[in-house]
PDB file of C-alpha atoms in Angstrom:
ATOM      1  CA  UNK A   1     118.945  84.670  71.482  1.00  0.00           C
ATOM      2  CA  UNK A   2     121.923  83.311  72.727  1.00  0.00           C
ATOM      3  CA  UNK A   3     122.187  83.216  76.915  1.00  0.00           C
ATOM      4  CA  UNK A   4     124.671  82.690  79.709  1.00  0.00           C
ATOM      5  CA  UNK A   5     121.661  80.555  81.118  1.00  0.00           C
ATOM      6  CA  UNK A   6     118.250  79.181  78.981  1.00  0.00           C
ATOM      7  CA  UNK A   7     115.422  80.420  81.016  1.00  0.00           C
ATOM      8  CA  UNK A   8     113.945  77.196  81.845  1.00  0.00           C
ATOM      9  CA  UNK A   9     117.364  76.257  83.486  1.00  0.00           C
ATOM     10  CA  UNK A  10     117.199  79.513  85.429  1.00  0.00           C
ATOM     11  CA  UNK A  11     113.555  79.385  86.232  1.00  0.00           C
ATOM     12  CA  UNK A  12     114.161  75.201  87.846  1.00  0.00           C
ATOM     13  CA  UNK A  13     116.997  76.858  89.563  1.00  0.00           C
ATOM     14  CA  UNK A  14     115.161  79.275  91.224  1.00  0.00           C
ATOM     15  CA  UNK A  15     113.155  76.565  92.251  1.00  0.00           C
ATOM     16  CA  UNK A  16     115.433  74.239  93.608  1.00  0.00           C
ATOM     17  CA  UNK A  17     116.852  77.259  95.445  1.00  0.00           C
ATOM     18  CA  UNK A  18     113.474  77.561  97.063  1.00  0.00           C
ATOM     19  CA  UNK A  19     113.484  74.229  98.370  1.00  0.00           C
ATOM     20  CA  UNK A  20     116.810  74.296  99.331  1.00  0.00           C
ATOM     21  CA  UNK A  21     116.059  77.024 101.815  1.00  0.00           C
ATOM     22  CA  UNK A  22     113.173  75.799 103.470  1.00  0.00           C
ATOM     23  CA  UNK A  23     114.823  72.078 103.937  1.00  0.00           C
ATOM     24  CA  UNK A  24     117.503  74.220 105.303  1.00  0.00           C
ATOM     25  CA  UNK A  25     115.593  77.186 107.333  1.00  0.00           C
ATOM     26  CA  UNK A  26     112.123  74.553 108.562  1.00  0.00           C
ATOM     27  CA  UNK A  27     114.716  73.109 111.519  1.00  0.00           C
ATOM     28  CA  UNK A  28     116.119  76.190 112.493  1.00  0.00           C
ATOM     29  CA  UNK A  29     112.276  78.107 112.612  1.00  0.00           C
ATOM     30  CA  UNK A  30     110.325  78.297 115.672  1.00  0.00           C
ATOM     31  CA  UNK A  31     106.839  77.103 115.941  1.00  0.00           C
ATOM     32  CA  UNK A  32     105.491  80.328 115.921  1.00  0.00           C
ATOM     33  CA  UNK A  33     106.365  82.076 112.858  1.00  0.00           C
ATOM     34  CA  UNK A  34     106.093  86.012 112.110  1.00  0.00           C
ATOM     35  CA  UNK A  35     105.108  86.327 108.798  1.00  0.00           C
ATOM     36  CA  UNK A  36     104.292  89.608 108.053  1.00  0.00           C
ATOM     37  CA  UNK A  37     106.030  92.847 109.243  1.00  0.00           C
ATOM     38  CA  UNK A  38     104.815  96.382 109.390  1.00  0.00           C
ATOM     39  CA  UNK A  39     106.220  99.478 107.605  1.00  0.00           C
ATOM     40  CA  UNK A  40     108.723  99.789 109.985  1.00  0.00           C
ATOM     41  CA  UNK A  41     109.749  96.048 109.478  1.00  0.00           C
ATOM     42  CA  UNK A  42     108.616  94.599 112.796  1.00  0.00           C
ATOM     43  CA  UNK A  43     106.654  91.293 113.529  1.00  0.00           C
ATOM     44  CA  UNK A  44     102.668  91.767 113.572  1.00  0.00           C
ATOM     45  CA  UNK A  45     101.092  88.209 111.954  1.00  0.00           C
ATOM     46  CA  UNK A  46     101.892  85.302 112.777  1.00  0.00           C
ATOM     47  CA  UNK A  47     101.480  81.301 111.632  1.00  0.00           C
ATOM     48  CA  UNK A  48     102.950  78.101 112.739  1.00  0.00           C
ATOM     49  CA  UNK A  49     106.501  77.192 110.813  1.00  0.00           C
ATOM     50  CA  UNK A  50     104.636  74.357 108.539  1.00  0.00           C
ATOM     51  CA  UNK A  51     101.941  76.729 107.014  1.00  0.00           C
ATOM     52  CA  UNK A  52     104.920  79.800 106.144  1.00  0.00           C
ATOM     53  CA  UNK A  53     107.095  77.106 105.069  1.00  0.00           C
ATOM     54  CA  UNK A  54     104.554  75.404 102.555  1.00  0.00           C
ATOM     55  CA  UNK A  55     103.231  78.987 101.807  1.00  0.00           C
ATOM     56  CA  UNK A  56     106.858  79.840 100.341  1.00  0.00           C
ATOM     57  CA  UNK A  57     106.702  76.348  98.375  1.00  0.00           C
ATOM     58  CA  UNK A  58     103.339  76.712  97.130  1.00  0.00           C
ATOM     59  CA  UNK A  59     103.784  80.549  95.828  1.00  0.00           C
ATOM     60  CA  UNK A  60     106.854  79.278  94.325  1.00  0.00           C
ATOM     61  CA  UNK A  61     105.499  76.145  92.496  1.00  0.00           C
ATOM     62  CA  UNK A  62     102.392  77.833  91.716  1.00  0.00           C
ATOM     63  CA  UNK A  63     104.361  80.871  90.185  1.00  0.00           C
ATOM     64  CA  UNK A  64     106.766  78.875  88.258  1.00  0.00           C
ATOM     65  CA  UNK A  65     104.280  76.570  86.800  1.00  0.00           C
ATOM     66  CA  UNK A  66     101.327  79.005  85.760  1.00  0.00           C
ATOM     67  CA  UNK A  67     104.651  81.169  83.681  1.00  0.00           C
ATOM     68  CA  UNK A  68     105.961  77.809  82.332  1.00  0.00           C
ATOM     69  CA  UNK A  69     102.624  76.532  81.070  1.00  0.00           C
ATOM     70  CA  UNK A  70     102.266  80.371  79.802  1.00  0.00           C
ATOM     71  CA  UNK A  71     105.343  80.997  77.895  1.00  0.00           C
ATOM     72  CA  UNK A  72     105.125  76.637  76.523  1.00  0.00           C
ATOM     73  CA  UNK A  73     101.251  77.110  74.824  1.00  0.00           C
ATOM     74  CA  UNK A  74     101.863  81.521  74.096  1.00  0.00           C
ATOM     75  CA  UNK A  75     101.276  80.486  70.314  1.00  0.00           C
ATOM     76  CA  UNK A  76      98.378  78.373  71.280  1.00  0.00           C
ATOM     77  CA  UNK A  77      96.864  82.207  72.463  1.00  0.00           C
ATOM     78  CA  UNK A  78      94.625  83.983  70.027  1.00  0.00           C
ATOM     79  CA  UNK A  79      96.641  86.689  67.939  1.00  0.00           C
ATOM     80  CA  UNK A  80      94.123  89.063  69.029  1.00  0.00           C
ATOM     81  CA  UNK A  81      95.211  88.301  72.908  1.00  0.00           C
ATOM     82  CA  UNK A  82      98.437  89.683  72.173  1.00  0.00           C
ATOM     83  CA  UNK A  83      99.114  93.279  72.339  1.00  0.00           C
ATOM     84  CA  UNK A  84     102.434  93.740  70.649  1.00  0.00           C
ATOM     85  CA  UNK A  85     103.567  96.668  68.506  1.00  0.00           C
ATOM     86  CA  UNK A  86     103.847  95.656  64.758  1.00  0.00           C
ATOM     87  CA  UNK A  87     102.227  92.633  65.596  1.00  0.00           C
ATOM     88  CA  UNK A  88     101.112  91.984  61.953  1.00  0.00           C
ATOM     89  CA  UNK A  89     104.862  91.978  60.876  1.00  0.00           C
ATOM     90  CA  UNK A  90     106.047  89.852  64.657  1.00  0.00           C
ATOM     91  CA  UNK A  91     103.749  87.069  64.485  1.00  0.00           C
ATOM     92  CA  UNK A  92     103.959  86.671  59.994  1.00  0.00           C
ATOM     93  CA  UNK A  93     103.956  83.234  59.325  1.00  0.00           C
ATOM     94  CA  UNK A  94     108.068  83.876  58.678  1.00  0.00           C
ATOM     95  CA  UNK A  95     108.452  85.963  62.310  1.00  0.00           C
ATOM     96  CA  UNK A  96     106.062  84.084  64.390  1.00  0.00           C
ATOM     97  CA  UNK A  97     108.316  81.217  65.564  1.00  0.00           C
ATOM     98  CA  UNK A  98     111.365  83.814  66.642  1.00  0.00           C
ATOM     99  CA  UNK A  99     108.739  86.111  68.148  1.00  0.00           C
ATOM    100  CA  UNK A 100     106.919  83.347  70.164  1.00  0.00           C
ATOM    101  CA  UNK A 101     110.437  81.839  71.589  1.00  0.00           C
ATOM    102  CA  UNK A 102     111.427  85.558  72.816  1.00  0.00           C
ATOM    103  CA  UNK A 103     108.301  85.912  74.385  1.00  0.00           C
ATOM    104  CA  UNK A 104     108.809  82.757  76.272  1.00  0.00           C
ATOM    105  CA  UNK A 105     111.848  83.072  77.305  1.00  0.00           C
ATOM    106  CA  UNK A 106     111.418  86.719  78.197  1.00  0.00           C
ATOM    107  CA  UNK A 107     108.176  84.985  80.449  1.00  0.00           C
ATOM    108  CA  UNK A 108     110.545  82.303  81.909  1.00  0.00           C
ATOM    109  CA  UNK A 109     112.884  84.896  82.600  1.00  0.00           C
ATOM    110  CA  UNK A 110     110.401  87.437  84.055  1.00  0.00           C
ATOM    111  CA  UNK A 111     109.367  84.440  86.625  1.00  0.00           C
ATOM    112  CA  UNK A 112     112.560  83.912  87.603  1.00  0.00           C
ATOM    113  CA  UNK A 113     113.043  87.531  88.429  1.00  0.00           C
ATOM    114  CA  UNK A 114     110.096  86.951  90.558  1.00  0.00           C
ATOM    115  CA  UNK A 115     111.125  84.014  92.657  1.00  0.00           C
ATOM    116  CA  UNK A 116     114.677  85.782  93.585  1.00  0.00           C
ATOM    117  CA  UNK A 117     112.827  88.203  94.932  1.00  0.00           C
ATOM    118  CA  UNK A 118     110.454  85.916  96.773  1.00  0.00           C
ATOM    119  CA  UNK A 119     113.253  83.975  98.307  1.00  0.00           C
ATOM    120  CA  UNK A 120     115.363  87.211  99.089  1.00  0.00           C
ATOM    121  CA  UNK A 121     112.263  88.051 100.793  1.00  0.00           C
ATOM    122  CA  UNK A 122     111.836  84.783 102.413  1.00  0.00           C
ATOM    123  CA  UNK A 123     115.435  84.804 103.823  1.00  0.00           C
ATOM    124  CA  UNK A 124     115.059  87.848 105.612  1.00  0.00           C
ATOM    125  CA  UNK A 125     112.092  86.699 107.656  1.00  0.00           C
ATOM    126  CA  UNK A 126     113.625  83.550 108.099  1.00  0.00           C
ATOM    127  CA  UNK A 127     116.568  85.890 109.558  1.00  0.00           C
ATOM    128  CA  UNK A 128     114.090  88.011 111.477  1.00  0.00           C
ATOM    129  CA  UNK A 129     112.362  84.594 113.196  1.00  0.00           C
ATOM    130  CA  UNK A 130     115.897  82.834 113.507  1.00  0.00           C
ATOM    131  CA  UNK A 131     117.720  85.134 115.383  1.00  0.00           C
ATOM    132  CA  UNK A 132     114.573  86.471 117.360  1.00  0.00           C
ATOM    133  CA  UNK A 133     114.998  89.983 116.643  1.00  0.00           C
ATOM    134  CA  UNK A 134     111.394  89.776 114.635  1.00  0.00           C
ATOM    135  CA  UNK A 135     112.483  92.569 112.792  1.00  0.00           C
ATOM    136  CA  UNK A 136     113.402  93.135 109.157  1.00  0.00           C
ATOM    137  CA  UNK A 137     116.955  93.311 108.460  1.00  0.00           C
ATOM    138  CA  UNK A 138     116.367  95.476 105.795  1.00  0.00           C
ATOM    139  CA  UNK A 139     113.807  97.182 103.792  1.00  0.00           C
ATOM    140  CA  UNK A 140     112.285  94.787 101.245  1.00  0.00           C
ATOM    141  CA  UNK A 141     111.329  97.989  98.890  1.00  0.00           C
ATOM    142  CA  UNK A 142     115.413  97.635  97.878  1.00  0.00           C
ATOM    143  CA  UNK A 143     114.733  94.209  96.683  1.00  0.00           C
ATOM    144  CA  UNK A 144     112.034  95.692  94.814  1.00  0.00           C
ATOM    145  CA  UNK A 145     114.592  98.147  93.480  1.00  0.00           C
ATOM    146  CA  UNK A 146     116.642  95.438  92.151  1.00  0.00           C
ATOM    147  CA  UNK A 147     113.703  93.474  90.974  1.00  0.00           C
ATOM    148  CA  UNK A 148     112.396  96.864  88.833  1.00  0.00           C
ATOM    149  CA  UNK A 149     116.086  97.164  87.371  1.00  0.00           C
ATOM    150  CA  UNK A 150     116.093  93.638  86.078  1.00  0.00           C
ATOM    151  CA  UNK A 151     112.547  93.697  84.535  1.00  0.00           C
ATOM    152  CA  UNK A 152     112.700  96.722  83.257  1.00  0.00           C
ATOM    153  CA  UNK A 153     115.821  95.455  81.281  1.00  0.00           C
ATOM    154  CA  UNK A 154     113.819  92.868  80.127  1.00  0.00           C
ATOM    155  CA  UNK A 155     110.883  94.961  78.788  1.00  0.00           C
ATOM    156  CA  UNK A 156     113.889  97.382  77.384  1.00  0.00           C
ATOM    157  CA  UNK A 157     115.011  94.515  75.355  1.00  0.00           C
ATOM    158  CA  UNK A 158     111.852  93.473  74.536  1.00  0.00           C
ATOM    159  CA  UNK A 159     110.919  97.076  72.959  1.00  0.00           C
ATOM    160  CA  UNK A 160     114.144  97.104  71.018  1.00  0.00           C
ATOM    161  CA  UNK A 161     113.355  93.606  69.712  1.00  0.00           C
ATOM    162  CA  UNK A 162     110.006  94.112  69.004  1.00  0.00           C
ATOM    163  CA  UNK A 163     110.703  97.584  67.397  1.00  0.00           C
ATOM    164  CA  UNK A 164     109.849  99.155  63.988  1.00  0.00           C
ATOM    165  CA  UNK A 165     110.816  96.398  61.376  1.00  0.00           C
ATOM    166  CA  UNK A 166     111.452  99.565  58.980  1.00  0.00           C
ATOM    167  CA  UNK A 167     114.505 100.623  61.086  1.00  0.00           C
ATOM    168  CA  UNK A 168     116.034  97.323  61.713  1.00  0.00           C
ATOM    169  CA  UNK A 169     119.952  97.075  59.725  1.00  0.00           C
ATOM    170  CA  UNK A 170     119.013  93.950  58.865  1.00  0.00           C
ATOM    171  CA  UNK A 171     116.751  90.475  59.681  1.00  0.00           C
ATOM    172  CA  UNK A 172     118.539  87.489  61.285  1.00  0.00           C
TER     173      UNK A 172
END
């Protein structure tokens, strides 16, 4: 499965990125931090800057660390756990190393995914609290557009992969 970027390269840099923008964003917050908006993308919750900004870091961390651990020990999981579609023929003593590493890295990737969108969404209510509008730039559901297109391209690939061995041209 040859990449532009392995997944655990991708998934530390979405990390990093999250740090990045919370040492960059914590100075330029106010104390008084709107942290969720309504439908209409205005201001109604609020916390103080240190509890949004560790919230970010901790949902981050947490994220990244419970897919890491997940897609590192999948073949530790019981066969029976996994619900995958010719699974006698994907996890064969001949398949199961291939099929394991996809899954992984289709995990890894997955989590990535998940922490753009998380810091997308982070950066627009840092925008909303920095420039004091306390109002949503934009609509977050078009980051969860984008988020849908990218997964679902994953699970696409995934299906194809993990296809009927019968109609695969050949094994690699």
């Amino acid at each position: 499965m040859n990449k532009i970027i392995k997944p655990k390269a991708f998934l530390l840099l979405t990390v990093i990125l999250a740090v990045v923008q919370i040492i960059y964003a914590y100075p330029r917050l106010p104390q008084k931090v709107a942290i969720h908006f309504s439908a209409a993308g205005v201001a109604d919750s609020y916390s103080n800057k240190i509890t949004a900004s560790f919230g970010e870091l901790m949902i981050i961390f947490s994220l990244s660390i419970l897919f890491y651990l997940l897609s590192k020990y999948i073949h530790k999981v019981p066969k029976s756990f996994i619900n995958l579609p010719y699974k006698n023929y994907w996890l064969s003593s001949e398949k199961e190393t291939e099929s394991y590493k996809i899954i992984s890295n289709t995990l890894l990737q997955i989590c990535s995914f998940t922490n753009l969108l998380l810091i997308a969404v982070f950066q627009l209510v840092i925008n909303a609290n920095t420039t004091g509008s306390l109002k949503l730039s934009i609509n977050p559901l078009w980051l969860m557009v984008v988020y849908l297109f990218f997964v679902t391209i994953n699970t696409i690939k995934l299906l194809k992969f993990f296809g009927n061995p019968a109609n695969r041209k050949t094994d690699k």
